[in-house]
Short mmCIF file of C-alpha atoms in Angstrom, two decimals:
data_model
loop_
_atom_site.label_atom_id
_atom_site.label_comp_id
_atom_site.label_asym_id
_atom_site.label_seq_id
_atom_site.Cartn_x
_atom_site.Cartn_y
_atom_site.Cartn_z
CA UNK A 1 -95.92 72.06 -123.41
CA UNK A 2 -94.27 68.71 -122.93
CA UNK A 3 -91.20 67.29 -124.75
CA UNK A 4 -89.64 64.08 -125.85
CA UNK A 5 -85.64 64.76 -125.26
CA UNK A 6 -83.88 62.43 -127.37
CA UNK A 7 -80.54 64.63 -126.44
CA UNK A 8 -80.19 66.44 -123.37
CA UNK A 9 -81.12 69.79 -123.70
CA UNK A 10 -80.56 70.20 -127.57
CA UNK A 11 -83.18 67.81 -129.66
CA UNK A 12 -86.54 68.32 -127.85
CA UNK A 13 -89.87 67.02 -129.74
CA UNK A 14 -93.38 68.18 -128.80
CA UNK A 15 -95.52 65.17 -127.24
CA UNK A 16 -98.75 67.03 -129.02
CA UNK A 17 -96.66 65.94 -132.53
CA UNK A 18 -94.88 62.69 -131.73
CA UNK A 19 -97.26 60.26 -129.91
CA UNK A 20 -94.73 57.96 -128.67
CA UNK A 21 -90.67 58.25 -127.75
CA UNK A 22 -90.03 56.07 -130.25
CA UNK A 23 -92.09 58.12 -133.15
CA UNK A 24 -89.42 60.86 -131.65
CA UNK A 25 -86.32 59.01 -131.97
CA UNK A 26 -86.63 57.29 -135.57
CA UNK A 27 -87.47 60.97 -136.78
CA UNK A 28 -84.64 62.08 -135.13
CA UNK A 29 -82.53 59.75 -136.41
CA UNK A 30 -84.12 59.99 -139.88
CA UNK A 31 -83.02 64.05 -140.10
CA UNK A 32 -79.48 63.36 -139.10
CA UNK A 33 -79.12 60.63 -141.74
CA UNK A 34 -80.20 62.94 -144.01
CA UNK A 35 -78.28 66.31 -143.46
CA UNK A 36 -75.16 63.84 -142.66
CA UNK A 37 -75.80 62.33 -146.69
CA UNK A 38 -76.61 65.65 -147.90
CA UNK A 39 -72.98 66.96 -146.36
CA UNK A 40 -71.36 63.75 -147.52
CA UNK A 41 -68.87 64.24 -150.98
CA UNK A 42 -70.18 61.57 -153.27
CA UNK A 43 -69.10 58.24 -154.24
CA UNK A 44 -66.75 57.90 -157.32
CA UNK A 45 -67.45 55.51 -159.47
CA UNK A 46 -64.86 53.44 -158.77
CA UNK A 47 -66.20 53.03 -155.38
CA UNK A 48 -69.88 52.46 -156.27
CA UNK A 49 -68.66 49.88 -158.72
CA UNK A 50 -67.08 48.24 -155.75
CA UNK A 51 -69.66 47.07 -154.33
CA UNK A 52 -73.54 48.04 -156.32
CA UNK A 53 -74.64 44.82 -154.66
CA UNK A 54 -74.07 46.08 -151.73
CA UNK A 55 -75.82 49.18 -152.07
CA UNK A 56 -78.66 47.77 -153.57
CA UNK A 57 -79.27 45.32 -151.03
CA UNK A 58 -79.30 48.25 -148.21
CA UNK A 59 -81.40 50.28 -149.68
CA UNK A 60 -83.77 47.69 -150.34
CA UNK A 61 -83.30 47.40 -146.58
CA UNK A 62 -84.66 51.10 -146.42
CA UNK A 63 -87.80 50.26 -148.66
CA UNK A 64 -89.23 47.39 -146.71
CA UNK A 65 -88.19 49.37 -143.11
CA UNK A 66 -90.78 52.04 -144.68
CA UNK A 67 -93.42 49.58 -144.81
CA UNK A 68 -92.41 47.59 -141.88
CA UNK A 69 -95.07 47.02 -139.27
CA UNK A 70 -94.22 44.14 -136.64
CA UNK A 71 -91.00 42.70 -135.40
CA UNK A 72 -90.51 39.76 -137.73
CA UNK A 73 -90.36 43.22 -140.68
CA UNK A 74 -87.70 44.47 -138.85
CA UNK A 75 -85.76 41.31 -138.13
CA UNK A 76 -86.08 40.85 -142.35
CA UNK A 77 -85.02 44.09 -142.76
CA UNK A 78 -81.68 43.21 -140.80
CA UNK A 79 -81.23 39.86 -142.72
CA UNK A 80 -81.04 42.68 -145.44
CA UNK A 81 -78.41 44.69 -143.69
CA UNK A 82 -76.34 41.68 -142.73
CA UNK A 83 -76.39 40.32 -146.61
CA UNK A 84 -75.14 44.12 -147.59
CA UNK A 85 -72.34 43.71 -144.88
CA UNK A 86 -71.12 40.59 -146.23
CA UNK A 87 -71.50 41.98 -150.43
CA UNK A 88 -70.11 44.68 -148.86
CA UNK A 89 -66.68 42.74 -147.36
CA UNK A 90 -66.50 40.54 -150.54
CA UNK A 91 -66.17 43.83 -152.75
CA UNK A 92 -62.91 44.80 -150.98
CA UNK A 93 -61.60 41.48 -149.76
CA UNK A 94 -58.50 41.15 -151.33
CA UNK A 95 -55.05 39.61 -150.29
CA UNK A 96 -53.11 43.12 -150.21
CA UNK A 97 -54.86 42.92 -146.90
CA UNK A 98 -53.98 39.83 -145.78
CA UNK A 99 -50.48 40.40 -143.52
CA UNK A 100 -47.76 37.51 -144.86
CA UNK A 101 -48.25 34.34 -143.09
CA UNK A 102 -51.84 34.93 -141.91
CA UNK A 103 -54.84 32.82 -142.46
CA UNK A 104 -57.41 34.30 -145.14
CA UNK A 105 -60.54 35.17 -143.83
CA UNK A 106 -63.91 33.63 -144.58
CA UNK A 107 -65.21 35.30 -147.35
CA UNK A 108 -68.71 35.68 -145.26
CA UNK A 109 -66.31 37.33 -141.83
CA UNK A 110 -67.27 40.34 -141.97
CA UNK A 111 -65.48 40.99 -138.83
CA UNK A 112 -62.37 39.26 -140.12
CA UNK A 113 -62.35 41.40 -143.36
CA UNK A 114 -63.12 44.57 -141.97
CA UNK A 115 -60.05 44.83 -139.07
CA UNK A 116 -57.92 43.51 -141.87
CA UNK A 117 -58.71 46.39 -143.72
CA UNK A 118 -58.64 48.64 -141.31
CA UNK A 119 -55.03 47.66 -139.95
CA UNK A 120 -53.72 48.06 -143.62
CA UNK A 121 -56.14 50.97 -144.54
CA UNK A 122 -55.29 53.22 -141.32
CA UNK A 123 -51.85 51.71 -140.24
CA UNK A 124 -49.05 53.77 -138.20
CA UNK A 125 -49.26 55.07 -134.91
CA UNK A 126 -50.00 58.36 -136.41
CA UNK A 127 -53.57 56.56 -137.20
CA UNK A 128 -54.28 54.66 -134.68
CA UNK A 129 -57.44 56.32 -133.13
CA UNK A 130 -58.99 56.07 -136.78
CA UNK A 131 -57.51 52.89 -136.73
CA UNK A 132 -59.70 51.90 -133.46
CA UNK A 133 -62.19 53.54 -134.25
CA UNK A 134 -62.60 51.81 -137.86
CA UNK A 135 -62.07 48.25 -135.87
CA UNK A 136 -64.68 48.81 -132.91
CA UNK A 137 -66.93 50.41 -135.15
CA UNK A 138 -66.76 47.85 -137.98
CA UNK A 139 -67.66 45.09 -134.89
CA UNK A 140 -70.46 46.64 -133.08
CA UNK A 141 -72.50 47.07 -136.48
CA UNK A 142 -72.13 43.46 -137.07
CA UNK A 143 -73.21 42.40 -133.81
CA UNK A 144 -75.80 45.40 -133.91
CA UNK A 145 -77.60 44.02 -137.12
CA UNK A 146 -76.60 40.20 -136.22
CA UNK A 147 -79.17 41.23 -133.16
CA UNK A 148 -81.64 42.58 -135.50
CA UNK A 149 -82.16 39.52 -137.05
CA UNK A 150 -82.98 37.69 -134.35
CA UNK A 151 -84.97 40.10 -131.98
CA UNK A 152 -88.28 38.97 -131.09
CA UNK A 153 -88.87 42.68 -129.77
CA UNK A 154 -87.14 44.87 -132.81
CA UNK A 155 -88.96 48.30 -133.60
CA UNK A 156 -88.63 50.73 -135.75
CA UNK A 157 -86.20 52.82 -133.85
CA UNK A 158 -83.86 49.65 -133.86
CA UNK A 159 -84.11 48.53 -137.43
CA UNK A 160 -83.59 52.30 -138.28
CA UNK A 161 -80.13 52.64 -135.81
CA UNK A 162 -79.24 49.75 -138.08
CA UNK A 163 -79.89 51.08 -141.33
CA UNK A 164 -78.04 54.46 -140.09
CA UNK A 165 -75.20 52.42 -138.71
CA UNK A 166 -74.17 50.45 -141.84
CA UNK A 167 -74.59 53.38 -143.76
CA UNK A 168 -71.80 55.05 -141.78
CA UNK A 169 -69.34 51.87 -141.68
CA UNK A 170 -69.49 51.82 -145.43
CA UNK A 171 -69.14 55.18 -145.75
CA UNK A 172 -66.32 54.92 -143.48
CA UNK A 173 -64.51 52.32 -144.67
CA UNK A 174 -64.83 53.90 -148.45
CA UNK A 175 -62.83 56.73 -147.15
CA UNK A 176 -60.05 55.05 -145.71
CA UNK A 177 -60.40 52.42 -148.30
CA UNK A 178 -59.77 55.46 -151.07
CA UNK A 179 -57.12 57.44 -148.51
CA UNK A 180 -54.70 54.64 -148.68
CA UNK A 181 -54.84 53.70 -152.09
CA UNK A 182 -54.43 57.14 -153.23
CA UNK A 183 -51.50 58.02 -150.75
CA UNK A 184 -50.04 60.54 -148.71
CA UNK A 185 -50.74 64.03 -150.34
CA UNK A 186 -47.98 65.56 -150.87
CA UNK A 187 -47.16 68.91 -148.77
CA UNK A 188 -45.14 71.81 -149.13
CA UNK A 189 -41.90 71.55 -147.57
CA UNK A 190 -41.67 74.99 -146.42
CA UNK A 191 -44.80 75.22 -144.36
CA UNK A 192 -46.49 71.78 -144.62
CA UNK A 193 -49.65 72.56 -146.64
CA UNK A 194 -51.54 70.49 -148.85
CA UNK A 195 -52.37 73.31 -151.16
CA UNK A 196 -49.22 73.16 -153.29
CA UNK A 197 -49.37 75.31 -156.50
CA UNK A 198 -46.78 76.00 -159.18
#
């Protein structure tokens, strides 16, 4: 039998079933986007009402990839993705994030916003590699889905990394968003757990 390997060794996908590589990948990619949501805790309400334009906007993103055909339906479907980043920025764009003395963002800088938010959000050197990883994340999705929208040769497989990637930033962000403003847990002082009980 012969194989697609998308991962070395691990995620192998009989040629007989997938015609193409890229068939391969975007189902590949489709089944870890969904046992990653299905493992995911859910949104409060709080944090969908932070931002339902947002979330609308992406997963009318996911509609139109499903009946997406030639490049210029991908490159739409990242104008999608890109309008969703900036909702998304405007939702938590606030001046708590702005450091004293700086320059407020654009409200469309998505870039701008989101290492703001990520310096406040995941600040300390105890944080830092969430802190970088937040930051470098946050700026290869926007120049991922920037691309999107303007290549000539987009398939599915891209338009679907896209779609995957700014459902992970936001899901990201909404954590670490949420971790701050709720504060340190508190611990026990004998042992340092967080499961305190009286």
């Amino acid at each position: 039998a012969r194989w697609w390997v998308i991962t070395p060794g691990t995620n192998l996908y009989l040629q007989e079933q997938f015609q193409s590589s890229d068939l391969a990948l975007t189902f590949h990619i489709g089944i870890v986007h969904s046992l990653t949501a299905r493992d995911a805790a859910p949104m409060t309400t709080q944090e969908l009402n932070r931002g339902p334009a947002a979330w609308r906007k992406w997963e009318q993103a996911g509609e139109a990839l499903e009946d997406a055909e030639e490049a210029e339906d991908f490159q739409a479907v990242g104008m999608r993705l890109r309008e969703g980043l900036i909702t998304f920025v405007r939702g938590y764009a606030s001046d708590d994030y702005v450091p004293e003395g700086a320059d407020r963002p654009q409200a469309a800088n998505v870039e701008g916003w989101l290492e703001l938010i990520a310096n406040k959000a995941a600040a300390g050197s105890s944080l830092a590699a969430v802190r970088r990883h937040l930051k470098g994340f946050a700026r290869t999705t926007w120049q991922l889905v920037n691309w999107l929208t303007h290549a000539q040769n987009a398939t599915r497989a891209h338009a679907m990394i896209a779609l995957t990637a700014c459902d992970h930033l936001a899901a990201a962000f909404v954590a670490a968003v949420a971790d701050y403003e709720k504060g340190p847990p508190l611990r026990c002082p004998s042992c340092g757990s967080y499961q305190l009980k009286t």
